[in-house]
mmCIF file of C-alpha atoms and ligand atoms in Angstrom:
data_model
loop_
_atom_site.group_PDB
_atom_site.id
_atom_site.type_symbol
_atom_site.label_atom_id
_atom_site.label_comp_id
_atom_site.label_asym_id
_atom_site.label_seq_id
_atom_site.Cartn_x
_atom_site.Cartn_y
_atom_site.Cartn_z
ATOM 1 C CA MET A 662 108.360 66.217 163.983
ATOM 2 C CA LYS A 663 111.324 67.907 162.307
ATOM 3 C CA ILE A 664 110.890 71.689 162.452
ATOM 4 C CA ILE A 665 112.067 73.832 159.548
ATOM 5 C CA ASP A 666 112.098 77.398 160.805
ATOM 6 C CA LEU A 667 112.274 79.925 157.977
ATOM 7 C CA ARG A 668 110.678 82.810 159.873
ATOM 8 C CA SER A 669 113.959 84.648 160.331
ATOM 9 C CA ASP A 670 117.708 84.263 160.682
ATOM 10 C CA THR A 671 117.188 85.538 164.240
ATOM 11 C CA VAL A 672 116.014 82.015 165.182
ATOM 12 C CA THR A 673 119.533 80.606 164.745
ATOM 13 C CA ARG A 674 120.920 78.771 167.738
ATOM 14 C CA PRO A 675 124.634 78.953 168.586
ATOM 15 C CA THR A 676 126.930 76.442 166.897
ATOM 16 C CA PRO A 677 128.867 73.817 168.896
ATOM 17 C CA ALA A 678 132.054 75.909 168.468
ATOM 18 C CA MET A 679 130.225 78.904 169.957
ATOM 19 C CA ARG A 680 128.996 76.899 172.937
ATOM 20 C CA ARG A 681 132.574 75.757 173.630
ATOM 21 C CA ALA A 682 133.916 79.301 173.350
ATOM 22 C CA MET A 683 131.170 80.515 175.697
ATOM 23 C CA ALA A 684 131.971 77.868 178.297
ATOM 24 C CA GLU A 685 135.658 78.753 178.236
ATOM 25 C CA ALA A 686 135.360 82.543 177.949
ATOM 26 C CA GLU A 687 137.554 84.692 180.150
ATOM 27 C CA VAL A 688 135.297 87.328 181.723
ATOM 28 C CA GLY A 689 135.367 90.467 183.868
ATOM 29 C CA ASP A 690 133.096 93.375 184.748
ATOM 30 C CA ASP A 691 132.388 95.166 181.473
ATOM 31 C CA VAL A 692 130.933 98.239 183.166
ATOM 32 C CA TYR A 693 134.510 98.733 184.465
ATOM 33 C CA GLY A 694 135.704 97.942 180.916
ATOM 34 C CA GLU A 695 137.385 94.829 182.317
ATOM 35 C CA ASP A 696 135.881 91.992 180.324
ATOM 36 C CA PRO A 697 138.737 90.849 178.073
ATOM 37 C CA THR A 698 136.448 88.899 175.759
ATOM 38 C CA ILE A 699 134.118 91.847 175.202
ATOM 39 C CA ASN A 700 137.108 94.103 174.614
ATOM 40 C CA ARG A 701 138.436 91.649 172.040
ATOM 41 C CA LEU A 702 135.058 91.431 170.270
ATOM 42 C CA GLN A 703 134.730 95.224 170.153
ATOM 43 C CA GLU A 704 138.237 95.627 168.719
ATOM 44 C CA LEU A 705 137.648 92.880 166.174
ATOM 45 C CA ALA A 706 134.334 94.355 164.975
ATOM 46 C CA ALA A 707 135.799 97.871 164.789
ATOM 47 C CA HIS A 708 138.751 96.530 162.817
ATOM 48 C CA MET A 709 136.505 94.625 160.370
ATOM 49 C CA LEU A 710 134.386 97.724 159.827
ATOM 50 C CA GLY A 711 137.292 100.177 159.631
ATOM 51 C CA LYS A 712 136.191 102.200 162.669
ATOM 52 C CA GLU A 713 138.132 103.401 165.707
ATOM 53 C CA ALA A 714 136.007 101.699 168.340
ATOM 54 C CA GLY A 715 133.142 99.304 168.978
ATOM 55 C CA LEU A 716 130.498 98.778 171.649
ATOM 56 C CA PHE A 717 128.833 95.459 172.428
ATOM 57 C CA VAL A 718 125.077 95.951 172.803
ATOM 58 C CA ALA A 719 122.214 93.606 173.603
ATOM 59 C CA SER A 720 120.488 93.829 170.224
ATOM 60 C CA GLY A 721 120.326 95.534 166.872
ATOM 61 C CA THR A 722 117.518 97.670 168.237
ATOM 62 C CA MET A 723 119.710 98.856 171.102
ATOM 63 C CA GLY A 724 122.588 99.551 168.700
ATOM 64 C CA ASN A 725 120.444 101.729 166.441
ATOM 65 C CA LEU A 726 118.830 103.477 169.410
ATOM 66 C CA ALA A 727 122.119 104.220 171.161
ATOM 67 C CA ALA A 728 123.599 105.468 167.868
ATOM 68 C CA ILE A 729 120.721 107.767 167.028
ATOM 69 C CA LEU A 730 120.548 109.136 170.574
ATOM 70 C CA ALA A 731 124.309 109.703 170.546
ATOM 71 C CA HIS A 732 124.104 111.653 167.272
ATOM 72 C CA CYS A 733 120.914 113.634 167.926
ATOM 73 C CA ASN A 734 119.590 116.054 170.540
ATOM 74 C CA ARG A 735 115.923 116.104 171.540
ATOM 75 C CA GLY A 736 113.880 117.655 168.737
ATOM 76 C CA ASP A 737 116.486 116.877 166.082
ATOM 77 C CA GLU A 738 115.370 115.054 162.979
ATOM 78 C CA VAL A 739 116.637 111.860 161.379
ATOM 79 C CA ILE A 740 115.898 111.171 157.706
ATOM 80 C CA LEU A 741 115.161 107.487 157.113
ATOM 81 C CA GLY A 742 113.135 105.203 154.874
ATOM 82 C CA ASP A 743 109.445 104.494 155.328
ATOM 83 C CA LYS A 744 110.353 100.783 155.307
ATOM 84 C CA ALA A 745 113.349 101.151 157.621
ATOM 85 C CA HIS A 746 113.487 98.702 160.507
ATOM 86 C CA THR A 747 114.189 101.621 162.839
ATOM 87 C CA PHE A 748 110.999 103.332 161.696
ATOM 88 C CA LEU A 749 108.734 100.263 161.539
ATOM 89 C CA PHE A 750 109.943 97.761 164.111
ATOM 90 C CA GLU A 751 111.879 99.377 166.942
ATOM 91 C CA ALA A 752 108.848 100.370 168.985
ATOM 92 C CA GLY A 753 109.310 104.066 168.267
ATOM 93 C CA GLY A 754 112.282 104.091 170.645
ATOM 94 C CA ILE A 755 114.056 107.029 169.038
ATOM 95 C CA SER A 756 111.079 109.285 169.668
ATOM 96 C CA ALA A 757 109.902 107.722 172.942
ATOM 97 C CA LEU A 758 113.319 107.703 174.584
ATOM 98 C CA GLY A 759 115.320 110.263 172.636
ATOM 99 C CA GLY A 760 112.752 112.843 171.516
ATOM 100 C CA VAL A 761 114.135 112.352 168.006
ATOM 101 C CA HIS A 762 111.768 113.315 165.208
ATOM 102 C CA SER A 763 111.747 111.152 162.108
ATOM 103 C CA CYS A 764 111.313 112.209 158.504
ATOM 104 C CA GLN A 765 110.377 109.170 156.433
ATOM 105 C CA LEU A 766 111.146 109.148 152.725
ATOM 106 C CA PRO A 767 109.859 106.419 150.405
ATOM 107 C CA ASN A 768 112.263 103.505 150.151
ATOM 108 C CA GLN A 769 112.819 102.641 146.508
ATOM 109 C CA PRO A 770 112.469 98.947 145.597
ATOM 110 C CA ASP A 771 116.285 98.705 145.725
ATOM 111 C CA GLY A 772 116.301 99.863 149.351
ATOM 112 C CA THR A 773 117.688 103.305 148.592
ATOM 113 C CA LEU A 774 116.302 106.760 149.289
ATOM 114 C CA GLU A 775 116.406 109.056 146.266
ATOM 115 C CA ILE A 776 119.272 111.476 146.611
ATOM 116 C CA GLY A 777 117.067 114.324 145.384
ATOM 117 C CA ALA A 778 114.388 113.418 147.936
ATOM 118 C CA ILE A 779 116.942 113.467 150.750
ATOM 119 C CA ARG A 780 118.225 116.838 149.592
ATOM 120 C CA ALA A 781 114.680 118.227 149.471
ATOM 121 C CA ALA A 782 113.937 116.914 152.986
ATOM 122 C CA ILE A 783 116.882 118.647 154.657
ATOM 123 C CA ARG A 784 115.472 121.521 156.684
ATOM 124 C CA GLU A 785 116.463 125.111 156.303
ATOM 125 C CA GLU A 786 117.491 126.968 159.425
ATOM 126 C CA ASP A 787 114.188 128.257 160.811
ATOM 127 C CA ASP A 788 112.742 128.410 164.331
ATOM 128 C CA HIS A 789 109.702 126.508 163.072
ATOM 129 C CA HIS A 790 111.696 123.480 161.956
ATOM 130 C CA PRO A 791 113.312 120.611 163.740
ATOM 131 C CA VAL A 792 117.056 120.510 163.075
ATOM 132 C CA THR A 793 118.005 117.881 160.495
ATOM 133 C CA ARG A 794 120.934 116.055 162.078
ATOM 134 C CA LEU A 795 121.211 112.566 160.699
ATOM 135 C CA ILE A 796 120.514 110.282 157.744
ATOM 136 C CA SER A 797 120.020 106.573 158.462
ATOM 137 C CA LEU A 798 120.337 103.809 155.856
ATOM 138 C CA GLU A 799 119.780 100.061 156.163
ATOM 139 C CA ASN A 800 121.978 97.434 154.476
ATOM 140 C CA THR A 801 120.851 94.831 153.581
ATOM 141 C CA HIS A 802 117.380 96.313 153.469
ATOM 142 C CA ASN A 803 115.033 93.890 155.172
ATOM 143 C CA ARG A 804 111.608 95.068 154.011
ATOM 144 C CA CYS A 805 112.899 95.796 150.519
ATOM 145 C CA GLY A 806 113.597 92.101 150.088
ATOM 146 C CA GLY A 807 117.006 91.817 151.735
ATOM 147 C CA VAL A 808 118.555 93.854 148.935
ATOM 148 C CA ALA A 809 122.135 95.128 149.274
ATOM 149 C CA LEU A 810 122.937 98.847 148.907
ATOM 150 C CA SER A 811 126.136 99.530 146.967
ATOM 151 C CA VAL A 812 129.300 101.222 148.165
ATOM 152 C CA ASP A 813 128.779 103.857 145.495
ATOM 153 C CA TYR A 814 125.264 104.728 146.681
ATOM 154 C CA THR A 815 126.377 104.875 150.315
ATOM 155 C CA ARG A 816 129.179 107.248 149.289
ATOM 156 C CA GLN A 817 126.721 109.462 147.436
ATOM 157 C CA VAL A 818 124.591 109.771 150.573
ATOM 158 C CA LYS A 819 127.686 110.536 152.633
ATOM 159 C CA ALA A 820 128.714 113.280 150.179
ATOM 160 C CA LEU A 821 125.271 114.832 150.496
ATOM 161 C CA ALA A 822 125.405 114.556 154.297
ATOM 162 C CA GLU A 823 128.777 116.304 154.325
ATOM 163 C CA GLU A 824 127.517 119.072 152.077
ATOM 164 C CA TYR A 825 124.915 119.901 154.745
ATOM 165 C CA GLY A 826 126.940 119.066 157.862
ATOM 166 C CA LEU A 827 124.831 115.975 158.619
ATOM 167 C CA LEU A 828 125.863 112.594 160.000
ATOM 168 C CA LEU A 829 125.236 109.165 158.488
ATOM 169 C CA HIS A 830 124.210 106.063 160.458
ATOM 170 C CA LEU A 831 124.041 102.608 158.904
ATOM 171 C CA ASP A 832 121.770 99.892 160.265
ATOM 172 C CA GLY A 833 124.013 97.080 159.130
ATOM 173 C CA ALA A 834 122.126 94.309 160.916
ATOM 174 C CA ARG A 835 122.972 92.167 157.867
ATOM 175 C CA LEU A 836 125.911 94.164 156.503
ATOM 176 C CA PHE A 837 127.980 90.999 156.070
ATOM 177 C CA ASN A 838 125.241 89.512 153.868
ATOM 178 C CA ALA A 839 125.463 92.660 151.749
ATOM 179 C CA ALA A 840 129.250 92.412 151.555
ATOM 180 C CA ILE A 841 129.111 88.768 150.469
ATOM 181 C CA ALA A 842 126.379 89.428 147.896
ATOM 182 C CA LEU A 843 128.224 92.391 146.388
ATOM 183 C CA GLY A 844 131.695 90.860 146.600
ATOM 184 C CA VAL A 845 133.078 93.815 148.571
ATOM 185 C CA SER A 846 134.336 94.084 152.138
ATOM 186 C CA ALA A 847 132.092 95.130 154.999
ATOM 187 C CA LYS A 848 134.704 97.812 155.648
ATOM 188 C CA GLU A 849 134.095 99.391 152.231
ATOM 189 C CA LEU A 850 130.343 99.375 152.808
ATOM 190 C CA ALA A 851 130.733 100.915 156.264
ATOM 191 C CA GLU A 852 133.436 103.430 155.326
ATOM 192 C CA PRO A 853 131.099 106.317 154.422
ATOM 193 C CA ALA A 854 129.062 105.936 157.628
ATOM 194 C CA ASP A 855 129.811 107.775 160.872
ATOM 195 C CA SER A 856 128.329 104.848 162.776
ATOM 196 C CA VAL A 857 127.279 101.317 161.950
ATOM 197 C CA THR A 858 125.418 98.578 163.829
ATOM 198 C CA VAL A 859 126.109 94.946 162.890
ATOM 199 C CA CYS A 860 124.181 92.015 164.342
ATOM 200 C CA LEU A 861 125.908 88.881 165.576
ATOM 201 C CA SER A 862 122.726 86.971 166.258
ATOM 202 C CA LYS A 863 121.205 86.772 162.790
ATOM 203 C CA GLY A 864 122.904 84.903 159.948
ATOM 204 C CA LEU A 865 126.133 84.808 161.965
ATOM 205 C CA CYS A 866 124.394 82.542 164.510
ATOM 206 C CA ALA A 867 125.567 84.001 167.835
ATOM 207 C CA PRO A 868 122.851 83.767 170.490
ATOM 208 C CA VAL A 869 122.839 87.422 171.578
ATOM 209 C CA GLY A 870 124.157 90.797 170.613
ATOM 210 C CA SER A 871 125.234 93.389 168.139
ATOM 211 C CA VAL A 872 128.211 95.704 167.879
ATOM 212 C CA LEU A 873 127.929 99.428 167.284
ATOM 213 C CA CYS A 874 131.050 100.946 165.732
ATOM 214 C CA GLY A 875 132.283 104.485 165.103
ATOM 215 C CA SER A 876 134.846 107.026 166.279
ATOM 216 C CA GLU A 877 136.303 106.897 169.812
ATOM 217 C CA ALA A 878 134.361 110.009 170.821
ATOM 218 C CA PHE A 879 131.093 108.677 169.409
ATOM 219 C CA ILE A 880 131.497 105.326 171.159
ATOM 220 C CA ARG A 881 132.225 107.097 174.503
ATOM 221 C CA GLN A 882 128.886 108.882 174.146
ATOM 222 C CA ALA A 883 127.057 105.719 172.986
ATOM 223 C CA ARG A 884 128.485 103.857 175.975
ATOM 224 C CA ARG A 885 126.924 106.388 178.352
ATOM 225 C CA ILE A 886 123.596 106.037 176.539
ATOM 226 C CA ARG A 887 123.827 102.248 176.688
ATOM 227 C CA LYS A 888 124.170 102.649 180.464
ATOM 228 C CA GLN A 889 121.105 104.907 180.565
ATOM 229 C CA LEU A 890 119.184 102.245 178.659
ATOM 230 C CA GLY A 891 120.156 99.644 181.246
ATOM 231 C CA GLY A 892 122.434 97.930 178.771
ATOM 232 C CA GLY A 893 125.645 98.030 180.812
ATOM 233 C CA MET A 894 126.180 94.315 181.322
ATOM 234 C CA ARG A 895 128.732 92.680 183.601
ATOM 235 C CA GLN A 896 130.391 89.331 182.742
ATOM 236 C CA ALA A 897 128.838 89.343 179.287
ATOM 237 C CA GLY A 898 132.059 87.948 177.827
ATOM 238 C CA VAL A 899 130.232 84.610 177.773
ATOM 239 C CA LEU A 900 128.050 86.172 175.064
ATOM 240 C CA ALA A 901 130.835 88.058 173.338
ATOM 241 C CA ALA A 902 132.810 84.816 173.001
ATOM 242 C CA ALA A 903 130.154 83.505 170.622
ATOM 243 C CA GLY A 904 130.282 86.824 168.790
ATOM 244 C CA ILE A 905 134.000 86.406 168.158
ATOM 245 C CA VAL A 906 133.406 82.950 166.681
ATOM 246 C CA ALA A 907 130.645 84.526 164.567
ATOM 247 C CA LEU A 908 132.900 87.237 163.139
ATOM 248 C CA GLU A 909 135.896 84.970 162.678
ATOM 249 C CA THR A 910 134.240 81.920 161.159
ATOM 250 C CA MET A 911 130.676 82.594 160.032
ATOM 251 C CA VAL A 912 130.909 85.475 157.564
ATOM 252 C CA GLU A 913 132.101 83.682 154.430
ATOM 253 C CA ARG A 914 129.525 80.917 154.815
ATOM 254 C CA LEU A 915 126.669 83.415 154.393
ATOM 255 C CA ALA A 916 127.128 82.681 150.674
ATOM 256 C CA GLU A 917 125.609 79.242 151.383
ATOM 257 C CA ASP A 918 122.478 80.888 152.807
ATOM 258 C CA HIS A 919 122.212 83.020 149.682
ATOM 259 C CA ALA A 920 122.554 79.946 147.461
ATOM 260 C CA ARG A 921 119.858 78.138 149.471
ATOM 261 C CA ALA A 922 117.566 81.154 149.178
ATOM 262 C CA ARG A 923 117.991 80.885 145.400
ATOM 263 C CA ARG A 924 117.209 77.160 145.518
ATOM 264 C CA LEU A 925 114.134 77.896 147.638
ATOM 265 C CA ALA A 926 112.920 80.650 145.297
ATOM 266 C CA GLN A 927 113.502 78.451 142.273
ATOM 267 C CA GLY A 928 111.454 75.616 143.784
ATOM 268 C CA LEU A 929 108.645 77.864 144.980
ATOM 269 C CA SER A 930 108.396 79.554 141.594
ATOM 270 C CA SER A 931 106.996 76.297 140.206
ATOM 271 C CA VAL A 932 104.337 75.919 142.925
ATOM 272 C CA PRO A 933 101.003 77.080 141.407
ATOM 273 C CA GLY A 934 99.443 79.949 143.357
ATOM 274 C CA LEU A 935 102.667 81.666 144.404
ATOM 275 C CA ILE A 936 104.118 84.849 142.946
ATOM 276 C CA LEU A 937 107.682 85.681 143.815
ATOM 277 C CA ASP A 938 108.618 89.327 144.351
ATOM 278 C CA ALA A 939 110.623 90.772 141.466
ATOM 279 C CA GLY A 940 114.324 90.128 141.970
ATOM 280 C CA THR A 941 113.885 87.894 145.025
ATOM 281 C CA PRO A 942 116.142 86.636 146.535
ATOM 282 C CA HIS A 943 118.853 89.275 146.732
ATOM 283 C CA THR A 944 120.549 87.667 149.724
ATOM 284 C CA ASN A 945 119.047 85.270 152.294
ATOM 285 C CA MET A 946 115.395 86.371 152.113
ATOM 286 C CA VAL A 947 112.652 85.168 149.794
ATOM 287 C CA TYR A 948 109.574 87.381 149.591
ATOM 288 C CA LEU A 949 106.476 86.018 147.855
ATOM 289 C CA SER A 950 102.685 86.351 147.710
ATOM 290 C CA LEU A 951 99.590 84.282 147.053
ATOM 291 C CA ASP A 952 97.905 84.890 143.720
ATOM 292 C CA GLU A 953 94.145 85.398 143.344
ATOM 293 C CA THR A 954 93.486 81.697 142.667
ATOM 294 C CA ILE A 955 94.282 80.822 146.303
ATOM 295 C CA PRO A 956 91.235 81.115 148.589
ATOM 296 C CA LEU A 957 93.393 81.236 151.743
ATOM 297 C CA SER A 958 94.957 84.130 153.640
ATOM 298 C CA ALA A 959 98.683 84.216 154.377
ATOM 299 C CA GLU A 960 97.863 83.516 158.045
ATOM 300 C CA GLN A 961 95.906 80.384 157.109
ATOM 301 C CA VAL A 962 98.761 79.161 154.929
ATOM 302 C CA VAL A 963 101.203 79.848 157.792
ATOM 303 C CA GLU A 964 99.056 77.710 160.126
ATOM 304 C CA ARG A 965 98.809 74.830 157.656
ATOM 305 C CA LEU A 966 102.530 74.876 156.957
ATOM 306 C CA ALA A 967 103.203 74.881 160.710
ATOM 307 C CA GLU A 968 101.133 71.697 161.014
ATOM 308 C CA ARG A 969 103.719 70.170 158.655
ATOM 309 C CA GLY A 970 106.637 71.490 160.694
ATOM 310 C CA VAL A 971 107.441 74.381 158.351
ATOM 311 C CA LYS A 972 107.461 77.826 159.949
ATOM 312 C CA VAL A 973 107.317 80.895 157.723
ATOM 313 C CA GLY A 974 106.400 84.513 158.425
ATOM 314 C CA ALA A 975 103.329 86.299 157.066
ATOM 315 C CA VAL A 976 104.326 89.880 156.361
ATOM 316 C CA GLY A 977 101.045 91.014 154.842
ATOM 317 C CA PRO A 978 97.526 89.668 154.241
ATOM 318 C CA ARG A 979 98.810 87.692 151.207
ATOM 319 C CA GLN A 980 102.578 87.967 151.570
ATOM 320 C CA PHE A 981 105.332 85.885 153.169
ATOM 321 C CA ARG A 982 108.990 86.216 154.045
ATOM 322 C CA LEU A 983 111.216 83.134 154.209
ATOM 323 C CA VAL A 984 114.770 83.472 155.493
ATOM 324 C CA THR A 985 117.568 80.944 155.046
ATOM 325 C CA HIS A 986 120.279 80.486 157.677
ATOM 326 C CA TYR A 987 122.862 78.107 159.143
ATOM 327 C CA TRP A 988 120.283 75.575 160.379
ATOM 328 C CA ILE A 989 118.561 75.280 156.994
ATOM 329 C CA ASP A 990 120.179 72.696 154.724
ATOM 330 C CA ASP A 991 119.256 71.630 151.174
ATOM 331 C CA GLU A 992 116.903 68.945 152.460
ATOM 332 C CA ALA A 993 115.040 71.505 154.592
ATOM 333 C CA VAL A 994 114.688 73.744 151.540
ATOM 334 C CA ASP A 995 113.254 70.876 149.484
ATOM 335 C CA ASP A 996 110.885 69.863 152.299
ATOM 336 C CA ALA A 997 109.634 73.441 152.612
ATOM 337 C CA ILE A 998 108.938 73.614 148.867
ATOM 338 C CA GLU A 999 107.052 70.340 149.074
ATOM 339 C CA ALA A 1000 105.012 71.561 152.066
ATOM 340 C CA PHE A 1001 103.939 74.678 150.158
ATOM 341 C CA GLY A 1002 102.855 72.458 147.268
ATOM 342 C CA GLN A 1003 100.761 70.296 149.621
ATOM 343 C CA VAL A 1004 99.103 73.230 151.396
ATOM 344 C CA LEU A 1005 98.226 75.115 148.249
HETATM 345 N N1 TLP B 335 114.717 92.172 162.374
HETATM 346 C C1 TLP B 335 113.845 91.066 162.721
HETATM 347 C C2 TLP B 335 112.436 91.555 163.045
HETATM 348 O O1 TLP B 335 112.463 92.557 163.987
HETATM 349 C C3 TLP B 335 111.685 92.031 161.844
HETATM 350 C C4 TLP B 335 113.793 90.070 161.600
HETATM 351 O O2 TLP B 335 113.279 88.967 161.836
HETATM 352 O O3 TLP B 335 114.289 90.384 160.487
HETATM 353 N N2 TLP B 335 117.752 96.116 161.833
HETATM 354 C C5 TLP B 335 117.269 95.246 160.929
HETATM 355 C C6 TLP B 335 117.447 95.535 159.490
HETATM 356 C C7 TLP B 335 116.604 94.084 161.350
HETATM 357 O O4 TLP B 335 116.117 93.255 160.440
HETATM 358 C C8 TLP B 335 116.466 93.827 162.733
HETATM 359 C C9 TLP B 335 115.732 92.606 163.230
HETATM 360 C C10 TLP B 335 117.003 94.762 163.632
HETATM 361 C C11 TLP B 335 117.630 95.900 163.154
HETATM 362 C C12 TLP B 335 116.861 94.609 165.129
HETATM 363 O O5 TLP B 335 117.635 93.594 165.642
HETATM 364 P P1 TLP B 335 117.277 92.936 167.071
HETATM 365 O O6 TLP B 335 116.179 91.959 166.814
HETATM 366 O O7 TLP B 335 118.564 92.315 167.477
HETATM 367 O O8 TLP B 335 116.877 94.037 167.974
#
């Protein structure tokens, strides 16, 4: 049976060009800083994001964790959204491993945190308080529908951070999707941030890894933390080689994923029993729910779709997330729409 996997863009397998680059990659011991392919990937990512340096890490989770631990001391506070991936889905790593306290503010439907709410959350100097050190944003914002945050908004948050001597981290797991959707460069979106994590193994299709970028001094510190986390890898140039192909050849084509997400949303909007989230899709994610006429739970629908070879994610008792990516073509989109129609 043909499998159409819309659960996430993390399910993407490497492209043939990536597999060739991996097989031919020149490698060395990266803990000695001697893997030429990793060094090239780190320089390329830093260049694309307008930062001094980059660090290849195993995952987006490790990139965010290393960044937050590099910026914060134990007991410091990070301000982030209540729907932030770092808050919801990174196993509490910042508090478990870094002793970093989190202050969650409500994410607005457009993925932002209200500027006034951030200002009000910044702690005054007082022995009773944790020290506010960092603000963390996410772009695109996954749980807010894959919506892109603008350059202007990111600059406003940076201005506020500067006013209070705070730092700004950007979880840019899908920053290139945001750049494509907004028609701006990833560099412009990353410019206000002191650090940014971008993922290679989501829409960009590489099998493994993310790159954390920032100043030279910040990356030196993050590199030590990566070592503490057990993330100092050796001949990982075989992985970085796919990452280079991802950054060099896979960014522009994200527009195709966005177009397919629109085609998917359009088709699903005419299936009785489904309600699309307002504004969906913003990029490569379609969020939708079952209406009250459907006597099934999201989990039951997921099971029945899976029997037809269509995999989707349930993200609530009645809600789904479908994500388009390189391995989803127009036919797969149409088949998925048809499968929903059959199941409902
Ligand atoms: N997100 C995954 C799941 O964990 C939910 C997905 O399928 O979308 N930041 C953001 C915004 C993310 O969406 C993710 C992964 C990460 C960080 C973590 O990346 P990895 O999985 O590489 O640790």
